[in-house]
PDB file of N, CA and C in Angstrom:
ATOM      1  N   UNK A  19      99.209  18.806  33.818  1.00  0.00           N
ATOM      2  CA  UNK A  19      99.105  17.455  34.320  1.00  0.00           C
ATOM      3  C   UNK A  19      99.628  16.487  33.266  1.00  0.00           C
ATOM      4  N   UNK A  20     100.401  15.585  33.720  1.00  0.00           N
ATOM      5  CA  UNK A  20     100.892  14.556  32.821  1.00  0.00           C
ATOM      6  C   UNK A  20      99.836  13.466  32.707  1.00  0.00           C
ATOM      7  N   UNK A  21      99.441  13.097  31.489  1.00  0.00           N
ATOM      8  CA  UNK A  21      98.399  12.085  31.342  1.00  0.00           C
ATOM      9  C   UNK A  21      98.845  10.710  31.827  1.00  0.00           C
ATOM     10  N   UNK A  22     100.120  10.440  31.811  1.00  0.00           N
ATOM     11  CA  UNK A  22     100.592   9.118  32.207  1.00  0.00           C
ATOM     12  C   UNK A  22     100.709   8.963  33.717  1.00  0.00           C
ATOM     13  N   UNK A  23     101.217   9.984  34.391  1.00  0.00           N
ATOM     14  CA  UNK A  23     101.455   9.858  35.828  1.00  0.00           C
ATOM     15  C   UNK A  23     100.393  10.539  36.672  1.00  0.00           C
ATOM     16  N   UNK A  24      99.640  11.483  36.081  1.00  0.00           N
ATOM     17  CA  UNK A  24      98.613  12.172  36.838  1.00  0.00           C
ATOM     18  C   UNK A  24      99.179  13.274  37.723  1.00  0.00           C
ATOM     19  N   UNK A  25     100.439  13.661  37.537  1.00  0.00           N
ATOM     20  CA  UNK A  25     101.036  14.712  38.349  1.00  0.00           C
ATOM     21  C   UNK A  25     101.360  15.918  37.476  1.00  0.00           C
ATOM     22  N   UNK A  26     101.463  17.044  38.109  1.00  0.00           N
ATOM     23  CA  UNK A  26     101.845  18.271  37.404  1.00  0.00           C
ATOM     24  C   UNK A  26     103.353  18.256  37.226  1.00  0.00           C
ATOM     25  N   UNK A  27     103.808  18.197  35.971  1.00  0.00           N
ATOM     26  CA  UNK A  27     105.243  18.067  35.706  1.00  0.00           C
ATOM     27  C   UNK A  27     106.000  19.317  36.111  1.00  0.00           C
ATOM     28  N   UNK A  28     105.402  20.501  35.977  1.00  0.00           N
ATOM     29  CA  UNK A  28     106.086  21.733  36.378  1.00  0.00           C
ATOM     30  C   UNK A  28     106.320  21.746  37.885  1.00  0.00           C
ATOM     31  N   UNK A  29     105.311  21.323  38.654  1.00  0.00           N
ATOM     32  CA  UNK A  29     105.467  21.266  40.103  1.00  0.00           C
ATOM     33  C   UNK A  29     106.483  20.200  40.497  1.00  0.00           C
ATOM     34  N   UNK A  30     106.484  19.094  39.760  1.00  0.00           N
ATOM     35  CA  UNK A  30     107.450  18.034  40.051  1.00  0.00           C
ATOM     36  C   UNK A  30     108.869  18.509  39.778  1.00  0.00           C
ATOM     37  N   UNK A  31     109.062  19.265  38.717  1.00  0.00           N
ATOM     38  CA  UNK A  31     110.398  19.807  38.423  1.00  0.00           C
ATOM     39  C   UNK A  31     110.827  20.781  39.500  1.00  0.00           C
ATOM     40  N   UNK A  32     109.885  21.588  39.985  1.00  0.00           N
ATOM     41  CA  UNK A  32     110.219  22.565  41.020  1.00  0.00           C
ATOM     42  C   UNK A  32     110.635  21.869  42.306  1.00  0.00           C
ATOM     43  N   UNK A  33     109.979  20.761  42.638  1.00  0.00           N
ATOM     44  CA  UNK A  33     110.323  20.028  43.869  1.00  0.00           C
ATOM     45  C   UNK A  33     111.677  19.353  43.753  1.00  0.00           C
ATOM     46  N   UNK A  34     111.987  18.822  42.595  1.00  0.00           N
ATOM     47  CA  UNK A  34     113.236  18.082  42.444  1.00  0.00           C
ATOM     48  C   UNK A  34     114.398  18.977  42.044  1.00  0.00           C
ATOM     49  N   UNK A  35     114.127  20.244  41.705  1.00  0.00           N
ATOM     50  CA  UNK A  35     115.186  21.156  41.309  1.00  0.00           C
ATOM     51  C   UNK A  35     115.656  20.942  39.887  1.00  0.00           C
ATOM     52  N   UNK A  36     114.889  20.215  39.087  1.00  0.00           N
ATOM     53  CA  UNK A  36     115.272  19.959  37.702  1.00  0.00           C
ATOM     54  C   UNK A  36     115.174  21.251  36.904  1.00  0.00           C
ATOM     55  N   UNK A  37     116.043  21.396  35.934  1.00  0.00           N
ATOM     56  CA  UNK A  37     116.055  22.588  35.099  1.00  0.00           C
ATOM     57  C   UNK A  37     114.912  22.554  34.105  1.00  0.00           C
ATOM     58  N   UNK A  38     114.488  23.754  33.723  1.00  0.00           N
ATOM     59  CA  UNK A  38     113.430  23.864  32.723  1.00  0.00           C
ATOM     60  C   UNK A  38     113.981  23.409  31.375  1.00  0.00           C
ATOM     61  N   UNK A  39     113.134  22.861  30.533  1.00  0.00           N
ATOM     62  CA  UNK A  39     113.604  22.442  29.215  1.00  0.00           C
ATOM     63  C   UNK A  39     114.115  23.637  28.412  1.00  0.00           C
ATOM     64  N   UNK A  40     114.927  23.347  27.427  1.00  0.00           N
ATOM     65  CA  UNK A  40     115.552  24.402  26.627  1.00  0.00           C
ATOM     66  C   UNK A  40     114.499  25.268  25.937  1.00  0.00           C
ATOM     67  N   UNK A  41     113.402  24.673  25.523  1.00  0.00           N
ATOM     68  CA  UNK A  41     112.352  25.437  24.839  1.00  0.00           C
ATOM     69  C   UNK A  41     111.767  26.498  25.764  1.00  0.00           C
ATOM     70  N   UNK A  42     111.565  26.173  27.034  1.00  0.00           N
ATOM     71  CA  UNK A  42     111.036  27.132  27.993  1.00  0.00           C
ATOM     72  C   UNK A  42     112.049  28.228  28.273  1.00  0.00           C
ATOM     73  N   UNK A  43     113.319  27.859  28.397  1.00  0.00           N
ATOM     74  CA  UNK A  43     114.358  28.874  28.612  1.00  0.00           C
ATOM     75  C   UNK A  43     114.451  29.804  27.412  1.00  0.00           C
ATOM     76  N   UNK A  44     114.336  29.264  26.213  1.00  0.00           N
ATOM     77  CA  UNK A  44     114.344  30.105  25.013  1.00  0.00           C
ATOM     78  C   UNK A  44     113.151  31.055  25.007  1.00  0.00           C
ATOM     79  N   UNK A  45     111.990  30.560  25.398  1.00  0.00           N
ATOM     80  CA  UNK A  45     110.793  31.399  25.439  1.00  0.00           C
ATOM     81  C   UNK A  45     110.947  32.506  26.480  1.00  0.00           C
ATOM     82  N   UNK A  46     111.543  32.190  27.623  1.00  0.00           N
ATOM     83  CA  UNK A  46     111.781  33.211  28.643  1.00  0.00           C
ATOM     84  C   UNK A  46     112.741  34.273  28.132  1.00  0.00           C
ATOM     85  N   UNK A  47     113.777  33.840  27.425  1.00  0.00           N
ATOM     86  CA  UNK A  47     114.740  34.790  26.864  1.00  0.00           C
ATOM     87  C   UNK A  47     114.064  35.671  25.815  1.00  0.00           C
ATOM     88  N   UNK A  48     113.166  35.100  25.021  1.00  0.00           N
ATOM     89  CA  UNK A  48     112.438  35.890  24.027  1.00  0.00           C
ATOM     90  C   UNK A  48     111.549  36.929  24.699  1.00  0.00           C
ATOM     91  N   UNK A  49     110.900  36.550  25.796  1.00  0.00           N
ATOM     92  CA  UNK A  49     110.025  37.479  26.507  1.00  0.00           C
ATOM     93  C   UNK A  49     110.820  38.664  27.045  1.00  0.00           C
ATOM     94  N   UNK A  50     111.955  38.386  27.661  1.00  0.00           N
ATOM     95  CA  UNK A  50     112.779  39.454  28.224  1.00  0.00           C
ATOM     96  C   UNK A  50     113.370  40.317  27.108  1.00  0.00           C
ATOM     97  N   UNK A  51     113.837  39.697  26.045  1.00  0.00           N
ATOM     98  CA  UNK A  51     114.420  40.445  24.936  1.00  0.00           C
ATOM     99  C   UNK A  51     113.373  41.332  24.262  1.00  0.00           C
ATOM    100  N   UNK A  52     112.167  40.810  24.076  1.00  0.00           N
ATOM    101  CA  UNK A  52     111.093  41.618  23.499  1.00  0.00           C
ATOM    102  C   UNK A  52     110.765  42.826  24.365  1.00  0.00           C
ATOM    103  N   UNK A  53     110.753  42.624  25.684  1.00  0.00           N
ATOM    104  CA  UNK A  53     110.484  43.718  26.615  1.00  0.00           C
ATOM    105  C   UNK A  53     111.567  44.795  26.512  1.00  0.00           C
ATOM    106  N   UNK A  54     112.828  44.374  26.533  1.00  0.00           N
ATOM    107  CA  UNK A  54     113.936  45.330  26.476  1.00  0.00           C
ATOM    108  C   UNK A  54     113.959  46.066  25.133  1.00  0.00           C
ATOM    109  N   UNK A  55     113.759  45.348  24.039  1.00  0.00           N
ATOM    110  CA  UNK A  55     113.746  46.002  22.720  1.00  0.00           C
ATOM    111  C   UNK A  55     112.582  46.991  22.609  1.00  0.00           C
ATOM    112  N   UNK A  56     111.441  46.635  23.169  1.00  0.00           N
ATOM    113  CA  UNK A  56     110.303  47.551  23.146  1.00  0.00           C
ATOM    114  C   UNK A  56     110.580  48.809  23.947  1.00  0.00           C
ATOM    115  N   UNK A  57     111.264  48.646  25.066  1.00  0.00           N
ATOM    116  CA  UNK A  57     111.605  49.792  25.906  1.00  0.00           C
ATOM    117  C   UNK A  57     112.611  50.704  25.209  1.00  0.00           C
ATOM    118  N   UNK A  58     113.639  50.122  24.643  1.00  0.00           N
ATOM    119  CA  UNK A  58     114.659  50.910  23.941  1.00  0.00           C
ATOM    120  C   UNK A  58     114.069  51.533  22.682  1.00  0.00           C
ATOM    121  N   UNK A  59     113.159  50.827  22.046  1.00  0.00           N
ATOM    122  CA  UNK A  59     112.549  51.316  20.814  1.00  0.00           C
ATOM    123  C   UNK A  59     111.723  52.579  20.996  1.00  0.00           C
ATOM    124  N   UNK A  60     111.317  52.871  22.226  1.00  0.00           N
ATOM    125  CA  UNK A  60     110.604  54.121  22.456  1.00  0.00           C
ATOM    126  C   UNK A  60     111.513  55.325  22.228  1.00  0.00           C
ATOM    127  N   UNK A  61     112.809  55.114  22.348  1.00  0.00           N
ATOM    128  CA  UNK A  61     113.762  56.211  22.201  1.00  0.00           C
ATOM    129  C   UNK A  61     114.466  56.228  20.851  1.00  0.00           C
ATOM    130  N   UNK A  62     114.864  55.071  20.354  1.00  0.00           N
ATOM    131  CA  UNK A  62     115.633  55.011  19.106  1.00  0.00           C
ATOM    132  C   UNK A  62     115.142  53.861  18.243  1.00  0.00           C
ATOM    133  N   UNK A  63     115.303  53.999  16.955  1.00  0.00           N
ATOM    134  CA  UNK A  63     115.037  52.954  15.961  1.00  0.00           C
ATOM    135  C   UNK A  63     113.665  52.297  16.111  1.00  0.00           C
ATOM    136  N   UNK A  64     112.616  53.130  16.202  1.00  0.00           N
ATOM    137  CA  UNK A  64     111.251  52.626  16.380  1.00  0.00           C
ATOM    138  C   UNK A  64     110.841  51.658  15.286  1.00  0.00           C
ATOM    139  N   UNK A  65     111.239  51.944  14.062  1.00  0.00           N
ATOM    140  CA  UNK A  65     110.810  51.162  12.907  1.00  0.00           C
ATOM    141  C   UNK A  65     111.319  49.725  12.964  1.00  0.00           C
ATOM    142  N   UNK A  66     112.502  49.517  13.536  1.00  0.00           N
ATOM    143  CA  UNK A  66     113.091  48.178  13.591  1.00  0.00           C
ATOM    144  C   UNK A  66     112.761  47.481  14.919  1.00  0.00           C
ATOM    145  N   UNK A  67     112.943  48.189  16.024  1.00  0.00           N
ATOM    146  CA  UNK A  67     112.792  47.557  17.331  1.00  0.00           C
ATOM    147  C   UNK A  67     111.339  47.293  17.708  1.00  0.00           C
ATOM    148  N   UNK A  68     110.413  48.131  17.251  1.00  0.00           N
ATOM    149  CA  UNK A  68     108.994  47.931  17.576  1.00  0.00           C
ATOM    150  C   UNK A  68     108.444  46.606  17.058  1.00  0.00           C
ATOM    151  N   UNK A  69     108.521  46.365  15.741  1.00  0.00           N
ATOM    152  CA  UNK A  69     108.019  45.089  15.231  1.00  0.00           C
ATOM    153  C   UNK A  69     108.786  43.874  15.776  1.00  0.00           C
ATOM    154  N   UNK A  70     110.090  44.047  16.016  1.00  0.00           N
ATOM    155  CA  UNK A  70     110.876  42.944  16.583  1.00  0.00           C
ATOM    156  C   UNK A  70     110.372  42.592  17.974  1.00  0.00           C
ATOM    157  N   UNK A  71     110.060  43.595  18.784  1.00  0.00           N
ATOM    158  CA  UNK A  71     109.534  43.354  20.130  1.00  0.00           C
ATOM    159  C   UNK A  71     108.182  42.643  20.075  1.00  0.00           C
ATOM    160  N   UNK A  72     107.345  43.046  19.122  1.00  0.00           N
ATOM    161  CA  UNK A  72     106.025  42.413  18.978  1.00  0.00           C
ATOM    162  C   UNK A  72     106.179  40.940  18.602  1.00  0.00           C
ATOM    163  N   UNK A  73     107.043  40.660  17.653  1.00  0.00           N
ATOM    164  CA  UNK A  73     107.239  39.273  17.199  1.00  0.00           C
ATOM    165  C   UNK A  73     107.826  38.415  18.311  1.00  0.00           C
ATOM    166  N   UNK A  74     108.840  38.913  19.012  1.00  0.00           N
ATOM    167  CA  UNK A  74     109.455  38.126  20.085  1.00  0.00           C
ATOM    168  C   UNK A  74     108.473  37.880  21.226  1.00  0.00           C
ATOM    169  N   UNK A  75     107.677  38.878  21.572  1.00  0.00           N
ATOM    170  CA  UNK A  75     106.678  38.695  22.620  1.00  0.00           C
ATOM    171  C   UNK A  75     105.632  37.663  22.234  1.00  0.00           C
ATOM    172  N   UNK A  76     105.178  37.715  20.990  1.00  0.00           N
ATOM    173  CA  UNK A  76     104.177  36.751  20.519  1.00  0.00           C
ATOM    174  C   UNK A  76     104.759  35.332  20.471  1.00  0.00           C
ATOM    175  N   UNK A  77     106.002  35.199  20.020  1.00  0.00           N
ATOM    176  CA  UNK A  77     106.642  33.872  20.001  1.00  0.00           C
ATOM    177  C   UNK A  77     106.815  33.314  21.413  1.00  0.00           C
ATOM    178  N   UNK A  78     107.180  34.191  22.343  1.00  0.00           N
ATOM    179  CA  UNK A  78     107.353  33.746  23.726  1.00  0.00           C
ATOM    180  C   UNK A  78     106.030  33.246  24.304  1.00  0.00           C
ATOM    181  N   UNK A  79     104.945  33.954  24.023  1.00  0.00           N
ATOM    182  CA  UNK A  79     103.632  33.503  24.512  1.00  0.00           C
ATOM    183  C   UNK A  79     103.224  32.190  23.860  1.00  0.00           C
ATOM    184  N   UNK A  80     103.527  32.061  22.582  1.00  0.00           N
ATOM    185  CA  UNK A  80     103.163  30.832  21.871  1.00  0.00           C
ATOM    186  C   UNK A  80     103.940  29.625  22.388  1.00  0.00           C
ATOM    187  N   UNK A  81     105.182  29.873  22.810  1.00  0.00           N
ATOM    188  CA  UNK A  81     106.015  28.783  23.336  1.00  0.00           C
ATOM    189  C   UNK A  81     105.833  28.579  24.830  1.00  0.00           C
ATOM    190  N   UNK A  82     104.810  29.178  25.401  1.00  0.00           N
ATOM    191  CA  UNK A  82     104.446  28.993  26.807  1.00  0.00           C
ATOM    192  C   UNK A  82     105.566  29.425  27.762  1.00  0.00           C
ATOM    193  N   UNK A  83     105.949  30.697  27.676  1.00  0.00           N
ATOM    194  CA  UNK A  83     106.958  31.221  28.566  1.00  0.00           C
ATOM    195  C   UNK A  83     106.460  31.222  30.012  1.00  0.00           C
ATOM    196  N   UNK A  84     107.395  31.176  30.944  1.00  0.00           N
ATOM    197  CA  UNK A  84     107.016  31.287  32.357  1.00  0.00           C
ATOM    198  C   UNK A  84     106.912  32.758  32.752  1.00  0.00           C
ATOM    199  N   UNK A  85     107.148  33.665  31.806  1.00  0.00           N
ATOM    200  CA  UNK A  85     107.060  35.108  32.033  1.00  0.00           C
ATOM    201  C   UNK A  85     106.056  35.737  31.060  1.00  0.00           C
ATOM    202  N   UNK A  86     104.790  35.368  31.147  1.00  0.00           N
ATOM    203  CA  UNK A  86     103.824  35.895  30.178  1.00  0.00           C
ATOM    204  C   UNK A  86     103.595  37.397  30.317  1.00  0.00           C
ATOM    205  N   UNK A  87     103.720  37.926  31.529  1.00  0.00           N
ATOM    206  CA  UNK A  87     103.560  39.365  31.717  1.00  0.00           C
ATOM    207  C   UNK A  87     104.632  40.149  30.988  1.00  0.00           C
ATOM    208  N   UNK A  88     105.846  39.659  31.050  1.00  0.00           N
ATOM    209  CA  UNK A  88     106.952  40.328  30.363  1.00  0.00           C
ATOM    210  C   UNK A  88     106.749  40.256  28.855  1.00  0.00           C
ATOM    211  N   UNK A  89     106.253  39.128  28.364  1.00  0.00           N
ATOM    212  CA  UNK A  89     105.997  38.987  26.930  1.00  0.00           C
ATOM    213  C   UNK A  89     104.899  39.947  26.482  1.00  0.00           C
ATOM    214  N   UNK A  90     103.837  40.065  27.279  1.00  0.00           N
ATOM    215  CA  UNK A  90     102.749  40.991  26.929  1.00  0.00           C
ATOM    216  C   UNK A  90     103.222  42.435  26.956  1.00  0.00           C
ATOM    217  N   UNK A  91     104.084  42.773  27.924  1.00  0.00           N
ATOM    218  CA  UNK A  91     104.650  44.118  27.963  1.00  0.00           C
ATOM    219  C   UNK A  91     105.518  44.382  26.732  1.00  0.00           C
ATOM    220  N   UNK A  92     106.249  43.372  26.283  1.00  0.00           N
ATOM    221  CA  UNK A  92     107.053  43.521  25.073  1.00  0.00           C
ATOM    222  C   UNK A  92     106.179  43.823  23.871  1.00  0.00           C
ATOM    223  N   UNK A  93     105.050  43.118  23.767  1.00  0.00           N
ATOM    224  CA  UNK A  93     104.111  43.362  22.662  1.00  0.00           C
ATOM    225  C   UNK A  93     103.541  44.776  22.762  1.00  0.00           C
ATOM    226  N   UNK A  94     103.117  45.164  23.962  1.00  0.00           N
ATOM    227  CA  UNK A  94     102.530  46.495  24.150  1.00  0.00           C
ATOM    228  C   UNK A  94     103.545  47.597  23.863  1.00  0.00           C
ATOM    229  N   UNK A  95     104.772  47.425  24.330  1.00  0.00           N
ATOM    230  CA  UNK A  95     105.798  48.437  24.075  1.00  0.00           C
ATOM    231  C   UNK A  95     106.168  48.489  22.589  1.00  0.00           C
ATOM    232  N   UNK A  96     106.180  47.341  21.925  1.00  0.00           N
ATOM    233  CA  UNK A  96     106.442  47.328  20.488  1.00  0.00           C
ATOM    234  C   UNK A  96     105.370  48.075  19.721  1.00  0.00           C
ATOM    235  N   UNK A  97     104.124  47.892  20.120  1.00  0.00           N
ATOM    236  CA  UNK A  97     103.037  48.625  19.476  1.00  0.00           C
ATOM    237  C   UNK A  97     103.120  50.114  19.801  1.00  0.00           C
ATOM    238  N   UNK A  98     103.535  50.442  21.024  1.00  0.00           N
ATOM    239  CA  UNK A  98     103.735  51.847  21.392  1.00  0.00           C
ATOM    240  C   UNK A  98     104.859  52.462  20.558  1.00  0.00           C
ATOM    241  N   UNK A  99     105.911  51.681  20.275  1.00  0.00           N
ATOM    242  CA  UNK A  99     106.984  52.163  19.401  1.00  0.00           C
ATOM    243  C   UNK A  99     106.426  52.576  18.044  1.00  0.00           C
ATOM    244  N   UNK A 100     105.569  51.745  17.500  1.00  0.00           N
ATOM    245  CA  UNK A 100     104.984  52.044  16.194  1.00  0.00           C
ATOM    246  C   UNK A 100     104.048  53.241  16.260  1.00  0.00           C
ATOM    247  N   UNK A 101     103.348  53.401  17.397  1.00  0.00           N
ATOM    248  CA  UNK A 101     102.483  54.570  17.561  1.00  0.00           C
ATOM    249  C   UNK A 101     103.311  55.848  17.651  1.00  0.00           C
ATOM    250  N   UNK A 102     104.427  55.790  18.374  1.00  0.00           N
ATOM    251  CA  UNK A 102     105.322  56.952  18.462  1.00  0.00           C
ATOM    252  C   UNK A 102     105.877  57.274  17.078  1.00  0.00           C
ATOM    253  N   UNK A 103     106.259  56.259  16.342  1.00  0.00           N
ATOM    254  CA  UNK A 103     106.762  56.473  14.989  1.00  0.00           C
ATOM    255  C   UNK A 103     105.693  57.134  14.115  1.00  0.00           C
ATOM    256  N   UNK A 104     104.458  56.653  14.223  1.00  0.00           N
ATOM    257  CA  UNK A 104     103.365  57.250  13.457  1.00  0.00           C
ATOM    258  C   UNK A 104     103.152  58.712  13.810  1.00  0.00           C
ATOM    259  N   UNK A 105     103.244  59.041  15.086  1.00  0.00           N
ATOM    260  CA  UNK A 105     103.096  60.440  15.512  1.00  0.00           C
ATOM    261  C   UNK A 105     104.242  61.297  14.983  1.00  0.00           C
ATOM    262  N   UNK A 106     105.446  60.757  15.010  1.00  0.00           N
ATOM    263  CA  UNK A 106     106.598  61.513  14.510  1.00  0.00           C
ATOM    264  C   UNK A 106     106.504  61.748  13.009  1.00  0.00           C
ATOM    265  N   UNK A 107     106.084  60.731  12.281  1.00  0.00           N
ATOM    266  CA  UNK A 107     105.947  60.882  10.829  1.00  0.00           C
ATOM    267  C   UNK A 107     104.866  61.905  10.514  1.00  0.00           C
ATOM    268  N   UNK A 108     103.782  61.872  11.260  1.00  0.00           N
ATOM    269  CA  UNK A 108     102.690  62.818  11.031  1.00  0.00           C
ATOM    270  C   UNK A 108     103.108  64.240  11.382  1.00  0.00           C
ATOM    271  N   UNK A 109     103.821  64.400  12.488  1.00  0.00           N
ATOM    272  CA  UNK A 109     104.198  65.741  12.946  1.00  0.00           C
ATOM    273  C   UNK A 109     105.311  66.359  12.102  1.00  0.00           C
ATOM    274  N   UNK A 110     106.347  65.598  11.816  1.00  0.00           N
ATOM    275  CA  UNK A 110     107.528  66.144  11.139  1.00  0.00           C
ATOM    276  C   UNK A 110     107.632  65.752   9.682  1.00  0.00           C
ATOM    277  N   UNK A 111     106.952  64.719   9.270  1.00  0.00           N
ATOM    278  CA  UNK A 111     107.111  64.221   7.919  1.00  0.00           C
ATOM    279  C   UNK A 111     108.425  63.487   7.726  1.00  0.00           C
ATOM    280  N   UNK A 112     109.014  63.000   8.815  1.00  0.00           N
ATOM    281  CA  UNK A 112     110.292  62.300   8.742  1.00  0.00           C
ATOM    282  C   UNK A 112     110.177  60.965   9.466  1.00  0.00           C
ATOM    283  N   UNK A 113     111.089  60.039   9.135  1.00  0.00           N
ATOM    284  CA  UNK A 113     111.083  58.724   9.751  1.00  0.00           C
ATOM    285  C   UNK A 113     111.966  58.646  10.984  1.00  0.00           C
ATOM    286  N   UNK A 114     112.614  59.739  11.339  1.00  0.00           N
ATOM    287  CA  UNK A 114     113.478  59.760  12.515  1.00  0.00           C
ATOM    288  C   UNK A 114     113.283  61.078  13.257  1.00  0.00           C
ATOM    289  N   UNK A 115     113.807  61.163  14.451  1.00  0.00           N
ATOM    290  CA  UNK A 115     113.670  62.388  15.199  1.00  0.00           C
ATOM    291  C   UNK A 115     114.998  62.713  15.871  1.00  0.00           C
ATOM    292  N   UNK A 116     115.156  63.965  16.205  1.00  0.00           N
ATOM    293  CA  UNK A 116     116.377  64.429  16.851  1.00  0.00           C
ATOM    294  C   UNK A 116     116.084  65.654  17.689  1.00  0.00           C
ATOM    295  N   UNK A 117     117.091  66.160  18.341  1.00  0.00           N
ATOM    296  CA  UNK A 117     116.924  67.311  19.216  1.00  0.00           C
ATOM    297  C   UNK A 117     116.952  68.635  18.458  1.00  0.00           C
ATOM    298  N   UNK A 118     117.483  68.641  17.264  1.00  0.00           N
ATOM    299  CA  UNK A 118     117.623  69.894  16.509  1.00  0.00           C
ATOM    300  C   UNK A 118     116.331  70.316  15.860  1.00  0.00           C
TER     301      UNK A 118
END
């Protein structure tokens, strides 16, 4: 709610077709990017992509993304990346994994 006009600015933008501010678009992009990096990180480069997904998801939530579910999934997948990495290090004693 806008304190000056008493109307919900998000609903007003939706009715008039106005574009979301750049900050919201950036937050949405961070949420989607965190989700994708977390998903890819389950397969490759867990050490780099996992923490990156967590940070991007948290930043997206902090900036009030319109996709909070995607941001939370990015955080969860980033943490899963780190858990997979921990299991691999414990099982093989190595920081990477392969088919051989």
